[in-house]
Coordinates of C-alpha atoms in Angstrom, one line a residue:
X30 CA 0.0 0.0 0.0
X31 CA 1.5 3.3 -1.1
X32 CA 1.9 6.3 1.2
X33 CA -0.2 9.3 0.2
X34 CA 1.1 12.8 -0.1
X35 CA -1.4 15.6 -0.6
X36 CA 0.1 18.7 -2.2
X37 CA -2.1 21.8 -2.4
X38 CA -1.7 25.1 -4.2
X39 CA -3.8 28.0 -5.6
X40 CA -3.6 28.2 -9.4
X41 CA -4.8 31.7 -9.8
X42 CA -2.0 32.9 -7.5
X43 CA 0.6 31.1 -9.5
X44 CA -0.9 32.5 -12.8
X45 CA -0.8 36.0 -11.4
X46 CA 2.8 35.7 -10.3
X47 CA 4.5 33.8 -13.2
X48 CA 4.9 34.1 -16.9
X49 CA 3.2 31.4 -18.9
X50 CA 6.5 29.8 -20.0
X51 CA 7.7 29.7 -16.3
X52 CA 4.4 28.1 -15.3
X53 CA 5.0 25.3 -17.9
X54 CA 8.4 24.7 -16.3
X55 CA 6.8 24.5 -12.9
X56 CA 4.1 22.1 -14.1
X57 CA 6.8 19.9 -15.8
X58 CA 8.8 19.8 -12.6
X59 CA 5.8 18.8 -10.6
X60 CA 5.1 15.9 -13.0
X61 CA 8.7 14.7 -12.5
X62 CA 8.3 15.0 -8.8
X63 CA 5.1 12.9 -8.8
X64 CA 6.7 10.3 -11.0
X65 CA 9.8 10.0 -8.7
X66 CA 7.5 9.7 -5.7
X67 CA 5.6 6.9 -7.3
X68 CA 8.9 5.0 -7.7
X69 CA 9.4 5.4 -4.0
X70 CA 6.0 4.1 -3.1
X71 CA 4.4 7.5 -2.5
X72 CA 1.2 8.5 -4.3
X73 CA 1.4 12.3 -4.6
X74 CA -1.9 14.1 -5.3
X75 CA -1.1 17.6 -6.4
X76 CA -4.2 19.7 -6.6
X77 CA -5.1 23.4 -7.1
X78 CA -7.8 24.2 -4.5
X79 CA -9.4 26.8 -6.8
X80 CA -9.6 24.5 -9.9
X81 CA -13.2 23.3 -10.1
X82 CA -12.5 20.4 -12.4
X83 CA -9.7 19.0 -10.3
X84 CA -11.6 19.4 -7.0
X85 CA -14.8 17.8 -8.5
X86 CA -12.8 14.6 -9.3
X87 CA -11.9 14.5 -5.6
X88 CA -15.4 15.1 -4.5
X89 CA -14.7 18.4 -2.7
X90 CA -15.9 21.9 -3.7
X91 CA -13.3 24.3 -5.0
X92 CA -12.4 27.5 -3.2
X93 CA -14.2 30.5 -4.8
X94 CA -13.6 34.1 -4.2
X95 CA -10.8 35.4 -1.9
X96 CA -8.4 32.7 -0.8
X97 CA -7.9 32.9 3.0
X98 CA -6.1 30.6 5.4
X99 CA -9.3 29.5 6.9
X100 CA -10.8 28.6 3.5
X101 CA -7.7 26.6 2.6
X102 CA -7.8 24.8 6.0
X103 CA -11.5 23.9 5.5
X104 CA -10.7 22.5 2.0
X105 CA -7.7 20.6 3.2
X106 CA -9.8 19.0 6.0
X107 CA -12.4 17.9 3.5
X108 CA -9.6 16.4 1.2
X109 CA -8.1 14.7 4.3
X110 CA -11.4 12.8 4.9
X111 CA -11.3 11.6 1.2
X112 CA -7.6 10.7 0.9
X113 CA -6.3 10.1 4.4
X114 CA -2.8 11.3 3.4
X115 CA 0.4 10.7 5.3
X116 CA 2.0 14.0 4.3
X117 CA 0.7 17.5 3.4
X118 CA 2.7 19.9 1.2
X119 CA 1.7 23.6 1.1
X120 CA 2.9 24.4 -2.4
X121 CA 3.9 28.1 -2.6
X122 CA 4.8 31.0 -0.4
X123 CA 2.5 33.1 1.7
X124 CA 1.0 34.9 -1.3
X125 CA -0.1 31.5 -2.7
X126 CA -1.1 29.5 0.4
X127 CA -1.5 32.1 3.1
X128 CA -0.1 31.7 6.6
X129 CA -2.6 31.7 9.4
X130 CA -2.1 34.9 11.5
X131 CA -2.9 34.3 15.2
X132 CA -2.4 36.3 18.4
X133 CA 1.1 36.2 19.8
X134 CA 1.0 34.7 23.3
X135 CA 4.0 36.8 24.5
X136 CA 3.0 40.1 22.9
X137 CA 3.8 43.0 25.3
X138 CA 1.7 46.1 24.6
X139 CA 3.8 48.2 27.1
X140 CA 6.6 48.5 24.5
X141 CA 9.2 46.9 26.8
X142 CA 9.0 43.4 25.4
X143 CA 8.0 41.3 22.4
X144 CA 6.4 43.6 19.8
X145 CA 5.1 40.9 17.5
X146 CA 1.4 41.5 17.8
X147 CA 0.6 38.3 15.9
X148 CA 2.3 35.1 14.7
X149 CA 2.4 33.8 11.1
X150 CA 2.0 30.0 11.3
X151 CA 1.3 26.8 9.4
X152 CA 0.3 25.1 12.7
X153 CA -3.5 25.1 12.0
X154 CA -2.9 23.2 8.8
X155 CA -1.0 20.5 10.8
X156 CA -4.0 20.1 13.2
X157 CA -6.8 17.8 12.6
X158 CA -9.3 19.8 14.6
X159 CA -11.3 22.6 12.9
X160 CA -9.7 26.0 13.4
X161 CA -11.4 28.2 16.0
X162 CA -9.6 31.4 16.5
X163 CA -10.7 31.8 20.1
X164 CA -9.7 28.2 21.1
X165 CA -5.9 27.8 21.1
X166 CA -6.3 24.1 21.6
X167 CA -7.7 23.9 18.1
X168 CA -4.4 25.0 16.5
X169 CA -1.6 24.8 19.1
X170 CA -0.7 21.1 19.1
X171 CA -0.1 19.5 15.6
X172 CA -0.9 15.9 14.7
X173 CA -0.2 15.9 10.9
X174 CA 3.0 15.8 9.0
X175 CA 3.2 19.1 7.1
X176 CA 5.9 21.0 5.1
X177 CA 5.8 24.1 2.8
X178 CA 7.6 24.3 -0.5
X179 CA 7.9 28.1 -0.7
X180 CA 8.5 30.6 -3.4
X181 CA 9.1 34.2 -2.4
X182 CA 6.2 36.6 -1.9
X183 CA 5.9 39.0 -4.8
X184 CA 8.9 37.5 -6.6
X185 CA 8.4 36.2 -10.2
X186 CA 11.6 34.0 -10.2
X187 CA 10.4 30.4 -10.6
X188 CA 13.7 29.1 -9.4
X189 CA 12.5 29.1 -5.8
X190 CA 10.1 26.3 -6.7
X191 CA 12.1 24.6 -9.4
X192 CA 15.3 24.2 -7.4
X193 CA 13.6 22.6 -4.4
X194 CA 11.5 20.4 -6.7
X195 CA 14.7 19.2 -8.1
X196 CA 15.8 18.2 -4.6
X197 CA 12.4 16.7 -3.8
X198 CA 12.6 14.7 -7.1
X199 CA 16.1 13.4 -6.8
X200 CA 16.8 12.8 -3.1
X201 CA 18.3 9.6 -1.8
X202 CA 18.8 8.8 1.9
X203 CA 22.4 9.5 2.9
X204 CA 24.6 7.2 5.0
X205 CA 25.2 8.3 8.6
X206 CA 28.7 9.4 7.9
X207 CA 27.4 12.3 5.7
X208 CA 26.2 14.0 8.9
X209 CA 29.0 13.0 11.2
X210 CA 30.4 16.6 11.3
X211 CA 28.5 19.7 12.2
X212 CA 28.3 23.3 11.3
X213 CA 27.2 24.6 14.7
X214 CA 27.4 28.3 15.6
X215 CA 26.2 30.2 18.7
X216 CA 26.2 33.7 20.1
X217 CA 28.7 34.2 22.9
X218 CA 26.1 34.9 25.7
X219 CA 24.3 31.6 25.0
X220 CA 27.4 29.4 25.1
X221 CA 26.2 27.1 27.9
X222 CA 22.8 26.5 26.3
X223 CA 24.6 26.0 22.9
X224 CA 26.8 23.3 24.5
X225 CA 23.7 21.7 25.9
X226 CA 22.2 21.6 22.4
X227 CA 25.4 19.9 21.1
X228 CA 25.2 17.3 23.8
X229 CA 21.5 16.7 23.0
X230 CA 22.2 15.9 19.3
X231 CA 25.3 13.8 20.2
X232 CA 28.0 16.1 19.1
X233 CA 31.2 17.2 20.9
X234 CA 30.9 20.6 22.6
X235 CA 34.3 21.5 21.3
X236 CA 32.8 21.6 17.8
X237 CA 30.5 24.6 18.8
X238 CA 31.7 27.8 17.1
X239 CA 31.1 30.9 19.2
X240 CA 30.2 34.1 17.3
X241 CA 32.3 36.2 17.8
X242 CA 35.2 35.4 17.3
X243 CA 33.9 33.1 14.6
X244 CA 31.7 34.5 11.9
X245 CA 30.9 35.1 8.3
X246 CA 34.4 36.3 7.5
X247 CA 36.5 33.7 9.4
X248 CA 38.1 30.7 7.6
X249 CA 36.9 28.1 10.2
X250 CA 33.2 29.2 10.1
X251 CA 33.0 29.7 6.3
X252 CA 34.9 26.4 5.7
X253 CA 32.5 24.4 7.9
X254 CA 29.4 25.6 5.9
X255 CA 30.3 22.7 3.6
X256 CA 29.5 20.3 6.4
X257 CA 26.0 18.8 6.0
X258 CA 24.4 19.2 9.4
X259 CA 23.7 22.8 10.4
X260 CA 22.6 24.1 13.8
X261 CA 22.5 27.9 14.1
X262 CA 21.8 29.6 17.5
X263 CA 22.3 33.2 16.5
X264 CA 20.3 36.5 16.2
X265 CA 18.1 37.2 13.2
X266 CA 16.3 40.3 12.0
X267 CA 13.5 41.2 9.5
X268 CA 14.4 41.6 5.8
X269 CA 18.0 40.8 6.2
X270 CA 20.3 38.2 4.6
X271 CA 22.3 37.8 7.8
X272 CA 22.3 35.9 11.0
X273 CA 24.3 37.7 13.7
X274 CA 26.6 36.8 16.5
X275 CA 26.8 38.8 19.7
X276 CA 29.3 39.7 22.4
X277 CA 28.4 42.6 24.6
X278 CA 27.0 45.4 22.3
X279 CA 28.7 44.0 19.2
X280 CA 26.6 42.1 16.6
X281 CA 29.0 40.9 13.9
X282 CA 27.7 38.9 10.9
X283 CA 27.7 35.1 11.8
X284 CA 26.4 33.8 8.5
X285 CA 25.1 35.4 5.2
X286 CA 23.0 34.1 2.4
X287 CA 25.8 34.9 0.1
X288 CA 28.1 32.5 2.0
X289 CA 25.4 29.9 1.9
X290 CA 25.1 30.3 -1.9
X291 CA 28.9 30.0 -2.4
X292 CA 29.7 27.2 0.1
X293 CA 26.7 25.0 0.7
X294 CA 26.7 21.4 -0.4
X295 CA 23.5 19.7 -1.5
X296 CA 21.9 17.2 0.8
X297 CA 22.3 19.4 3.9
X298 CA 20.1 19.2 7.0
X299 CA 19.6 22.6 8.6
X300 CA 17.6 24.2 11.5
X301 CA 18.0 27.6 13.1
X302 CA 17.0 29.1 16.5
X303 CA 17.2 32.7 15.1
X304 CA 14.5 35.3 15.2
X305 CA 12.8 35.4 11.7
X306 CA 15.1 32.5 10.8
X307 CA 12.6 31.0 8.3
X308 CA 11.5 34.3 6.8
X309 CA 10.9 34.6 3.1
X310 CA 11.1 37.8 1.1
X311 CA 11.6 38.9 -2.5
X312 CA 15.2 40.0 -3.1
X313 CA 13.7 42.9 -5.1
X314 CA 12.0 44.3 -2.0
X315 CA 13.3 47.8 -1.6
X316 CA 13.6 47.4 2.2
X317 CA 16.2 44.6 1.8
X318 CA 19.8 45.6 2.3
X319 CA 22.1 44.9 0.5
X320 CA 19.9 45.3 -2.5
X321 CA 19.0 42.0 -4.2
X322 CA 20.1 39.8 -1.3
X323 CA 18.4 36.4 -0.8
X324 CA 16.8 35.3 2.5
X325 CA 19.0 32.7 4.2
X326 CA 16.3 30.0 4.3
X327 CA 15.7 30.5 0.6
X328 CA 19.5 30.3 -0.1
X329 CA 19.6 26.9 1.7
X330 CA 16.7 25.5 -0.3
X331 CA 17.9 26.7 -3.6
X332 CA 21.4 25.3 -2.8
X333 CA 20.0 21.8 -2.4
X334 CA 19.4 21.6 1.3
X335 CA 16.8 18.9 2.1
X336 CA 14.7 21.3 4.1
X337 CA 14.8 24.1 6.7
X338 CA 13.2 24.4 10.1
X339 CA 13.0 27.9 11.6
X340 CA 10.9 30.7 13.0
X341 CA 8.6 33.2 11.3
X342 CA 8.8 35.7 14.2
X343 CA 10.9 36.7 17.2
X344 CA 12.1 33.5 18.7
X345 CA 12.8 32.6 22.4
X346 CA 16.0 30.7 23.3
X347 CA 17.8 29.5 26.4
X348 CA 20.8 31.2 28.0
X349 CA 22.3 28.7 30.5
X350 CA 20.3 25.8 29.3
X351 CA 18.3 24.8 26.2
X352 CA 14.6 25.7 26.0
X353 CA 11.9 26.8 23.6
X354 CA 13.4 27.2 20.1
X355 CA 16.5 25.3 21.1
X356 CA 14.5 22.2 21.9
X357 CA 12.4 22.3 18.8
X358 CA 15.6 22.5 16.7
X359 CA 17.5 19.8 18.7
X360 CA 14.7 17.3 18.7
X361 CA 14.2 17.9 15.0
X362 CA 17.9 17.4 14.1
X363 CA 18.2 14.3 16.2
X364 CA 15.2 12.7 14.7
X365 CA 16.2 13.5 11.1
X366 CA 19.7 12.2 11.6
X367 CA 18.2 9.1 13.1
X368 CA 16.3 8.3 9.9
X369 CA 12.9 10.0 10.2
X370 CA 11.5 11.9 7.3
X371 CA 11.9 15.6 7.9
X372 CA 8.2 16.2 8.2
X373 CA 7.8 13.5 10.8
X374 CA 10.8 14.7 12.7
X375 CA 9.3 18.2 12.8
X376 CA 5.9 16.9 14.1
X377 CA 7.7 14.8 16.7
X378 CA 9.8 17.8 17.8
X379 CA 6.7 19.9 18.6
X380 CA 4.7 17.1 20.2
X381 CA 7.6 15.7 22.3
X382 CA 8.6 19.2 23.5
X383 CA 5.1 19.8 24.9
X384 CA 4.8 16.3 26.2
X385 CA 8.1 16.6 28.1
X386 CA 6.8 19.7 29.9
X387 CA 3.5 17.9 30.8
X388 CA 5.3 14.8 32.0
X389 CA 7.1 16.9 34.6
X390 CA 3.8 17.9 36.0
X391 CA 4.3 21.5 34.7
X392 CA 2.2 23.8 32.5
X393 CA 3.7 25.3 29.4
X394 CA 4.5 29.0 29.5
X395 CA 3.4 31.6 26.9
X396 CA 6.9 31.5 25.4
X397 CA 6.5 27.7 24.9
X398 CA 3.2 28.3 23.1
X399 CA 4.6 31.0 20.8
X400 CA 7.5 28.7 19.9
X401 CA 5.1 25.9 18.8
X402 CA 3.2 28.4 16.6
X403 CA 6.1 30.2 14.9
X404 CA 8.2 27.3 13.9
X405 CA 7.7 26.1 10.3
X406 CA 9.2 23.4 8.2
X407 CA 10.2 24.5 4.7
X408 CA 10.7 21.7 2.2
X409 CA 9.0 18.4 1.1
X410 CA 8.1 16.7 4.4
X411 CA 8.4 13.2 2.9
X412 CA 12.1 13.6 2.2
X413 CA 14.1 11.2 4.4
X414 CA 17.6 12.7 4.6
X415 CA 19.4 9.9 6.4
X416 CA 19.5 6.2 6.4
X417 CA 18.6 4.8 9.7
X418 CA 16.7 2.3 11.8
X419 CA 13.5 4.4 11.8
X420 CA 13.2 4.6 8.0
X421 CA 10.0 6.0 6.6
X422 CA 8.7 3.7 3.8
X423 CA 9.2 6.6 1.4
X424 CA 13.0 6.3 1.7
X425 CA 14.3 2.8 1.1
X426 CA 18.0 2.3 1.0
X427 CA 19.4 1.9 -2.6
X428 CA 19.3 -1.7 -3.8
X429 CA 22.7 -3.3 -4.0
X430 CA 21.7 -6.9 -5.1
X431 CA 18.8 -9.1 -5.8
X432 CA 18.8 -10.7 -2.4
X433 CA 18.5 -7.4 -0.5
X434 CA 15.7 -6.5 -2.9
X435 CA 13.8 -9.6 -2.1
X436 CA 14.3 -8.9 1.6
X437 CA 13.0 -5.4 1.2
X438 CA 10.0 -6.6 -0.6
X439 CA 9.3 -9.1 2.1
X440 CA 9.7 -6.4 4.8
X441 CA 7.4 -3.9 3.0
X442 CA 4.2 -5.0 4.8
X443 CA 5.9 -4.7 8.1
X444 CA 7.2 -1.2 7.2
X445 CA 3.7 -0.2 6.2
X446 CA 2.3 -1.5 9.5
X447 CA 5.0 0.4 11.5
X448 CA 4.2 3.6 9.6
X449 CA 0.5 3.2 10.4
X450 CA 1.2 2.5 14.0
X451 CA 3.4 5.7 14.3
X452 CA 0.6 7.7 12.7
X453 CA -2.0 6.4 15.1
X454 CA 0.4 7.0 18.0
X455 CA 1.0 10.6 17.0
X456 CA -2.7 11.3 16.6
X457 CA -3.4 9.9 20.0
X458 CA -0.5 11.8 21.6
X459 CA -1.6 15.0 20.0
X460 CA -5.1 14.5 21.5
X461 CA -3.6 13.7 24.9
X462 CA -1.5 16.8 24.9
X463 CA -4.4 19.0 23.8
X464 CA -6.6 17.5 26.5
X465 CA -4.0 18.3 29.1
X466 CA -3.5 21.9 28.0
X467 CA -4.3 24.2 30.9
X468 CA -7.0 26.9 30.9
X469 CA -5.2 30.2 30.8
X470 CA -7.1 33.3 32.1
X471 CA -6.3 36.7 33.5
X472 CA -5.5 36.3 37.2
X473 CA -7.7 37.9 39.9
X474 CA -6.6 41.2 41.3
X475 CA -5.4 39.6 44.6
X476 CA -2.9 37.5 42.7
X477 CA -1.7 40.5 40.7
X478 CA -1.1 42.4 43.9
X479 CA 1.5 39.9 44.9
X480 CA 3.7 40.8 41.9
X481 CA 5.6 43.5 43.8
X482 CA 6.9 40.8 46.1
X483 CA 8.8 39.2 43.2
X484 CA 10.5 42.3 41.8
X485 CA 13.9 41.7 43.4
X486 CA 14.1 38.3 41.7
X487 CA 13.0 39.8 38.4
X488 CA 15.7 42.6 38.7
X489 CA 18.4 40.0 39.3
X490 CA 17.3 38.0 36.3
X491 CA 17.0 41.0 34.1
X492 CA 20.3 42.5 35.2
X493 CA 18.5 45.7 34.4
X494 CA 20.9 47.9 36.4
X495 CA 23.9 46.8 34.4
X496 CA 22.4 45.9 31.1
X497 CA 20.4 49.0 30.5
X498 CA 17.2 47.0 29.8
X499 CA 14.0 49.1 29.7
X500 CA 12.0 47.3 32.4
X501 CA 8.6 48.6 33.7
X502 CA 7.9 47.1 37.1
X503 CA 4.2 47.8 36.8
X504 CA 4.0 46.1 33.3
X505 CA 3.4 42.6 34.7
X506 CA 1.1 40.1 33.1
X507 CA -0.4 37.6 35.5
X508 CA -2.1 34.4 34.3
X509 CA -4.3 32.0 36.3
X510 CA -3.3 28.7 34.8
X511 CA -5.6 25.7 35.7
X512 CA -5.1 22.2 34.6
X513 CA -8.1 19.9 34.9
X514 CA -8.1 16.2 34.8
X515 CA -11.4 14.4 34.3
X516 CA -12.7 11.4 36.1
X517 CA -12.5 9.4 32.9
X518 CA -8.8 10.4 32.4
X519 CA -7.9 9.4 36.0
X520 CA -9.7 6.1 35.6
X521 CA -8.1 5.4 32.2
X522 CA -4.6 6.1 33.6
X523 CA -5.1 4.1 36.7
X524 CA -3.8 7.0 38.8
X525 CA -6.3 6.8 41.6
X526 CA -8.3 3.9 43.0
X527 CA -12.1 4.0 42.7
X528 CA -13.5 5.1 46.1
X529 CA -17.0 4.5 47.4
X530 CA -19.2 7.6 47.9
X531 CA -20.9 5.9 50.9
X532 CA -22.3 2.5 52.1
X533 CA -24.2 0.8 49.4
X534 CA -23.5 3.6 46.9
X535 CA -21.8 3.3 43.5
X536 CA -18.0 3.8 43.5
X537 CA -16.8 6.9 41.8
X538 CA -13.6 8.4 40.6
X539 CA -12.7 11.9 41.7
X540 CA -11.9 14.7 39.3
X541 CA -9.0 17.0 40.1
X542 CA -7.6 20.4 39.0
X543 CA -4.4 22.1 39.7
X544 CA -4.0 25.9 39.6
X545 CA -0.9 28.1 39.5
X546 CA -0.1 31.7 38.7
X547 CA 2.4 32.7 36.0
X548 CA 3.9 36.2 36.3
X549 CA 5.6 37.7 33.2
X550 CA 7.9 40.7 33.0
X551 CA 9.7 41.8 29.9
X552 CA 12.9 43.9 29.6
X553 CA 14.2 45.4 26.3
X554 CA 16.9 47.4 24.8
X555 CA 18.1 48.2 21.3
X556 CA 21.8 48.4 20.3
X557 CA 22.7 49.5 16.8
X558 CA 19.3 48.5 15.5
X559 CA 19.3 45.1 17.2
X560 CA 16.6 44.2 19.7
X561 CA 17.4 42.4 22.9
X562 CA 14.4 41.2 24.8
X563 CA 14.3 39.2 28.0
X564 CA 11.2 37.5 29.3
X565 CA 11.0 36.5 32.9
X566 CA 8.4 34.0 34.2
X567 CA 7.8 33.4 37.9
X568 CA 5.4 30.6 38.8
X569 CA 3.7 30.4 42.2
X570 CA 1.1 28.2 43.8
X571 CA -2.3 29.5 44.8
X572 CA -0.9 30.9 48.1
X573 CA 1.9 32.8 46.4
X574 CA 4.8 30.4 47.1
X575 CA 7.4 30.5 44.3
X576 CA 7.6 27.2 42.4
X577 CA 10.1 28.1 39.7
X578 CA 11.6 31.0 37.8
X579 CA 12.9 31.2 34.3
X580 CA 14.2 33.6 31.8
X581 CA 14.5 33.4 28.0
X582 CA 16.2 35.7 25.5
X583 CA 15.0 36.8 22.1
X584 CA 17.2 35.6 19.3

């Protein structure tokens, strides 16, 4: 039984953007991609959601009128019921298949923190539940394998699509030795968290380059760009072709799209913790400097990278230990190198990050929720970059003799059964994580009044006296965070014995809830046009006793 990959696009958006001869090139490349997938055991269904004839054959109404993210999601959900795909491809950039735009959980209206009012995200497409803007549980936790093959918004160059389609057509799983060495670079203040990331992905900490002194103009860093596993824990900014290092108030270039274009080898795995790391923009945009520069994510994809995992907005990273964006990236890289398809690895990275928080008996913070929303996977999600024990059926090892071929054929039903079991598990885990999401509401005034008692701890974490961070003591946001566990959940988990309500009465299982308060303060400064934002979270129990404190930096 073949795996099914659903690829969706909007034809009128492509027609508006590209010349007719360029559209013919794209259509031809798509046919080659579909044929190559068929040889791998993948049935790729590529459909324009606004083409009535195509959609009629699939038994789903075409989109008419303005194409919105919600309309695309509704149509994808209808196609999902018909096809039951294993992978979803969003074919085109944000002006073809629009991002969802949802409220930013860490937005700070005081001006002293995160100024992203909203988050551009593909997460709702990766969720099986219908999208409801007012219910974050409908779009926060993914359970589908999704990737986007992007072109650049407003750019008429078909190469953005054609070059990645060439990669998606011709890929072959690489032997583990391909990814044995790592291009890993990290800003100086985050060195300890960067070392933790290296340990997580099984790499020696001595291989972590610190920027500065390393950077876009040093022989060591530029030479290592040719290595084929990339982890980048640096700063990013809007409409720029650079990632930046940091030491004190200095922000030298750590990596540029020009260096990627010159040095990158095909078949590279890459993920970045940088703010706006996965941004896409037209090189012709007049706001881009230098003029005509490519976005870094686009340079990777056009250079033959398998895919790119990164953020659409301001990202949160750890300082002394890995968290938020660090953990999405690390889990993703570890799974891909272990043999997962890059789409499955990306899904697992998000689910497993949230599940790890819940397994510790904790509630996710607003920074965790933003991280889940803003991270996107660019590239064909069915690509399996590395050979490994957890091979997806889409990526068999190359045949070397007739005997291995017969063995592979004999194993095919088992591989298919394993894939189905993984899919079921991920659907179940997604539902479990969603059901355990806490209810987040504004805290009562009495809890907010306790905020002043935590200011000394906040000042110490912010280092506001030395660092010059703009920090407003009164600008605190306090959440009442309640996690409820139903009687059915308790009984199913076997966590509590059934107890009798009284003599002769039916035995019942108690329900339970756990409430905490989360206090958030932001500090901010700008140096030479670069934003530095710190977000402090202090958690207390209902009586005000401090349970834990944490701080993350913007990247």
